[in-house]
Coordinates of C-alpha atoms in Angstrom, one line a residue:
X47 CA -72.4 63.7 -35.0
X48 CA -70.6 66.9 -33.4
X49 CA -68.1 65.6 -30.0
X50 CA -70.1 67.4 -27.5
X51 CA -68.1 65.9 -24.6
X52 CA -66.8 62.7 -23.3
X53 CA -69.8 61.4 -20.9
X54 CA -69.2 60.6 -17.1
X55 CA -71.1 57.3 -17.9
X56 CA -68.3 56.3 -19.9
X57 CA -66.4 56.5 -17.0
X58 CA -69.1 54.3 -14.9
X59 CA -69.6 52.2 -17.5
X60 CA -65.7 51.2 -17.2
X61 CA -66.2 50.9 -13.6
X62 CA -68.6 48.7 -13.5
X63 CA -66.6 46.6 -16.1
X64 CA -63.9 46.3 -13.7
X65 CA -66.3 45.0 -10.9
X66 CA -67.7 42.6 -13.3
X67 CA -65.3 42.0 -16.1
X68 CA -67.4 39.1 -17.6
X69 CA -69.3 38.2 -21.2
X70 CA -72.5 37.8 -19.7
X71 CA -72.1 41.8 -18.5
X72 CA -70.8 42.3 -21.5
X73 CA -73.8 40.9 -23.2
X74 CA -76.1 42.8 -20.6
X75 CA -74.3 46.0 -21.2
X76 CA -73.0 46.3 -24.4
X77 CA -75.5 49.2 -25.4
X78 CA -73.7 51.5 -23.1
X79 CA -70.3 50.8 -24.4
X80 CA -72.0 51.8 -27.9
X81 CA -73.7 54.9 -26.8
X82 CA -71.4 56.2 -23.5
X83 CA -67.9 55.2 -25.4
X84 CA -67.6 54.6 -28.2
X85 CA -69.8 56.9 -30.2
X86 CA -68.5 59.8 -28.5
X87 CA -64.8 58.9 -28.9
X88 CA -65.4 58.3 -32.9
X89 CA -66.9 61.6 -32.7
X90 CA -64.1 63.2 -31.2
X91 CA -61.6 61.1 -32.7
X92 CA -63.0 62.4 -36.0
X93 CA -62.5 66.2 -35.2
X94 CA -58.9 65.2 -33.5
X95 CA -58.3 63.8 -37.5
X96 CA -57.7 67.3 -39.0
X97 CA -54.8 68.1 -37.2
X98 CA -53.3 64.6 -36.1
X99 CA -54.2 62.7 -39.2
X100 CA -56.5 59.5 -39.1
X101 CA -57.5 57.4 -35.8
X102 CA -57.9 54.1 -34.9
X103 CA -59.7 53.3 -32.2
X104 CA -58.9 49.9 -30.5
X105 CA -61.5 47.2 -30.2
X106 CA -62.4 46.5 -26.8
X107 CA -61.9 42.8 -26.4
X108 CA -58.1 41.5 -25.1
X109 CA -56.4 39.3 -26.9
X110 CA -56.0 36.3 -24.2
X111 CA -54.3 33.7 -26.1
X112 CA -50.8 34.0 -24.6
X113 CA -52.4 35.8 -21.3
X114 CA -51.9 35.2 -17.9
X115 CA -55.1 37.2 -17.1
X116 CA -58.1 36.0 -18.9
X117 CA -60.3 38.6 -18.4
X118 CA -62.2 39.2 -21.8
X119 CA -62.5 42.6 -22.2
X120 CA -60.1 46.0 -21.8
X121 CA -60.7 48.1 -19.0
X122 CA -60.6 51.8 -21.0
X123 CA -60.9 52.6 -25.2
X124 CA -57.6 53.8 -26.4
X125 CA -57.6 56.0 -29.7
X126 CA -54.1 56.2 -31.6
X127 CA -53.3 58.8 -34.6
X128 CA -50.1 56.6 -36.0
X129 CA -49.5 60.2 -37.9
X130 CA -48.7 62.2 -35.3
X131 CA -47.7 59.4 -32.7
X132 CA -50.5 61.0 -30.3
X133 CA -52.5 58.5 -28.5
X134 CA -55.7 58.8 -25.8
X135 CA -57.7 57.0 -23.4
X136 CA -60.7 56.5 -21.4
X137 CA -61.3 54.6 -18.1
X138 CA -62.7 54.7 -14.9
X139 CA -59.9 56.9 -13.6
X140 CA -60.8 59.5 -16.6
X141 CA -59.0 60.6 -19.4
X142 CA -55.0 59.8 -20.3
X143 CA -52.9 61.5 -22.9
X144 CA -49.7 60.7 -24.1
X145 CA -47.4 60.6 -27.3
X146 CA -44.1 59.4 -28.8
X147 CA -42.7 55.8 -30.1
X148 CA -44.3 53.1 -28.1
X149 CA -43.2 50.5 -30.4
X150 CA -39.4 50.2 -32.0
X151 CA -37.7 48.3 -33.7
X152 CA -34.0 47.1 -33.2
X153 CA -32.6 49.5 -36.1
X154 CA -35.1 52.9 -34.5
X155 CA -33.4 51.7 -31.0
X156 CA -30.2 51.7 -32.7
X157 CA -30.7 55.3 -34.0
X158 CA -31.8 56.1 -30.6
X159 CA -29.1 55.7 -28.8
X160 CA -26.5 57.3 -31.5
X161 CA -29.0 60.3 -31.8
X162 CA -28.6 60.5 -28.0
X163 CA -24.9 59.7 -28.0
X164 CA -24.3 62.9 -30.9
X165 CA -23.5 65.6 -29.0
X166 CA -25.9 68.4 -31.1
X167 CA -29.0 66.1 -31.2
X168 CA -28.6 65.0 -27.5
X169 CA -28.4 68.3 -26.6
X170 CA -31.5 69.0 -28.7
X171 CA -33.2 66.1 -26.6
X172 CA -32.0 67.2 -23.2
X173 CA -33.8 70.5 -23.9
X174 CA -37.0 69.2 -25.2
X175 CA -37.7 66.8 -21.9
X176 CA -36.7 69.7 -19.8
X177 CA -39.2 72.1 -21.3
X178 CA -41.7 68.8 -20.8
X179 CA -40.6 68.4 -17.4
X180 CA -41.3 72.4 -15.8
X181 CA -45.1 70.8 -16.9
X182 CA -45.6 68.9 -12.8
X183 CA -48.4 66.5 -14.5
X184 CA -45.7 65.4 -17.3
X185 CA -44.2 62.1 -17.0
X186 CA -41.2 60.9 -19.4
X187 CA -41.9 56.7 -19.7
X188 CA -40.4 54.2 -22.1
X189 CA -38.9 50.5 -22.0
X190 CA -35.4 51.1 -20.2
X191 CA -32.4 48.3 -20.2
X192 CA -31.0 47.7 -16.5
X193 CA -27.6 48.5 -18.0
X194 CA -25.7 50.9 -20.2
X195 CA -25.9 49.7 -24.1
X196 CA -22.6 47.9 -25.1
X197 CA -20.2 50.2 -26.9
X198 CA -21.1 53.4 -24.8
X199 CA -19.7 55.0 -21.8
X200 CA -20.7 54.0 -18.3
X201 CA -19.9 57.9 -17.4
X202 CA -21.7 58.8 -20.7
X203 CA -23.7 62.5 -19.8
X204 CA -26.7 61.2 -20.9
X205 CA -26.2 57.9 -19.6
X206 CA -29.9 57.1 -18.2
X207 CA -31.6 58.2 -21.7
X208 CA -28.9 55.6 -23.5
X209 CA -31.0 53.4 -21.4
X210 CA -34.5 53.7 -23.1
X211 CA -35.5 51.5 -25.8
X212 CA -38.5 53.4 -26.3
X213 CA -39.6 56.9 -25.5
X214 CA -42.7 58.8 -24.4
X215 CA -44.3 61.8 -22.7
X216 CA -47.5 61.3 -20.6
X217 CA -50.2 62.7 -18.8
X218 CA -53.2 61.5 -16.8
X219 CA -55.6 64.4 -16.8
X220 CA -58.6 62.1 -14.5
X221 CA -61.5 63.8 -14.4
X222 CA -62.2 67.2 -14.4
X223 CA -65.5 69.5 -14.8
X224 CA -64.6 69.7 -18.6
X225 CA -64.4 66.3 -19.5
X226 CA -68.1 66.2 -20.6
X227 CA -68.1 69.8 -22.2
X228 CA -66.7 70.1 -25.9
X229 CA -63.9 71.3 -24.2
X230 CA -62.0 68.0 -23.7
X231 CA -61.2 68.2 -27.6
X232 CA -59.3 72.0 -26.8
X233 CA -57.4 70.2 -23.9
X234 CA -56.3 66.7 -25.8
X235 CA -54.9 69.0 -28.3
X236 CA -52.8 71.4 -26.4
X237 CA -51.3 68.3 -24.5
X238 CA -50.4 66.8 -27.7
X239 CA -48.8 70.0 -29.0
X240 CA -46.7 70.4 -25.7
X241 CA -45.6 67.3 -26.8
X242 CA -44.5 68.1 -30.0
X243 CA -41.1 69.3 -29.4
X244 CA -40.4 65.0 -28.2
X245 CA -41.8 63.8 -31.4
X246 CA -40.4 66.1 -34.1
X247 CA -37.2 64.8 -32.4
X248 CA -38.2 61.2 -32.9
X249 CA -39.7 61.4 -35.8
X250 CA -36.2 63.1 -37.3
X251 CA -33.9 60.7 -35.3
X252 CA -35.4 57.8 -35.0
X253 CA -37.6 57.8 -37.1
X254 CA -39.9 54.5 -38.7
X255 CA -38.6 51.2 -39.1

């Protein structure tokens, strides 16, 4: 099936979720997950593939074991190319985009923080936020530590991105007239590309586990 657009009933179907986050809706309802989200997504997921390598698109039931919240089921799909450390999302508010290293290890936070320390590849990172950051919509996330990491500077330059345990570049794009147009693919892609410049430096710094 050719991705001819993400479907505003997605979007209602998610809102209606959140009014009435329960198995018997579920139950009731499950069609228009199938048809309003998640076909769609897979079909756009699969054109996203060949250029951001494979997807996997998360199942839509929370894992509640360890949970506070016992609600059963996520409130937005979530699609993550582990290739290219790009990641989507649909909800009620529309459609999110974001990319970079979610999810590290002690050694990649270890290589974080002396990648950010060197002078050269600190530099190199300073740049590529700033270039992220003239984008207004951009937002630079991550897991911080309240303090500066042992064995570095408290008047370190780059003190505050010492601080980040993980690392990311977002953007919530909601939803505009071409979210149900073919046209969404054209705009998850250019975000990830502005993007790039963040992960080529993770992926040569930090790196995988």
């Amino acid at each position: 099936m050719a991705f001819a657009g993400i479907p505003l009933t997605a979007l209602d179907f998610y809102e209606d979720l959140e009014n009435d986050n329960s198995k018997a809706f579920w139950t009731a309802q499950k069609h228009r997950y199938d048809e309003h989200v998640r076909a769609p997504l897979a079909a756009l997921s699969a054109e996203l593939e060949r250029e951001f390598g494979p997807a996997k698109l998360f199942r839509p039931y929370r894992d509640v074991r360890f949970a506070t919240d016992k609600t059963p089921y996520k409130t937005s799909q979530g699609v993550w190319f582990g290739e290219s450390s790009c990641y989507f999302q649909v909800s009620a508010a529309g459609l999110f985009v974001a990319a970079g290293y979610w999810d590290t290890a002690p050694a990649q936070v270890e290589r974080l923080r002396r990648a950010v320390d060197d002078d050269v590849a600190g530099a190199e990172l300073e740049r590529a936020l700033a270039k992220l950051a003239k984008h207004k919509s951009v937002e630079i996330g991550g897991e911080q530590i309240t303090r500066v990491p042992t064995g570095y500077p408290k008047d370190h330059p780059r003190v505050e991105l010492l601080r980040y345990k993980t690392l990311t570049a977002r953007r919530d794009l909601g939803c505009p007239p071409w979210l149900s147009t073919p046209r969404a693919k054209t705009e998850i892609a250019k975000a990830w590309r502005s993007f790039a410049p963040l992960v080529s430096w993770l992926d040569t710094h930090v790196g995988s586990d």
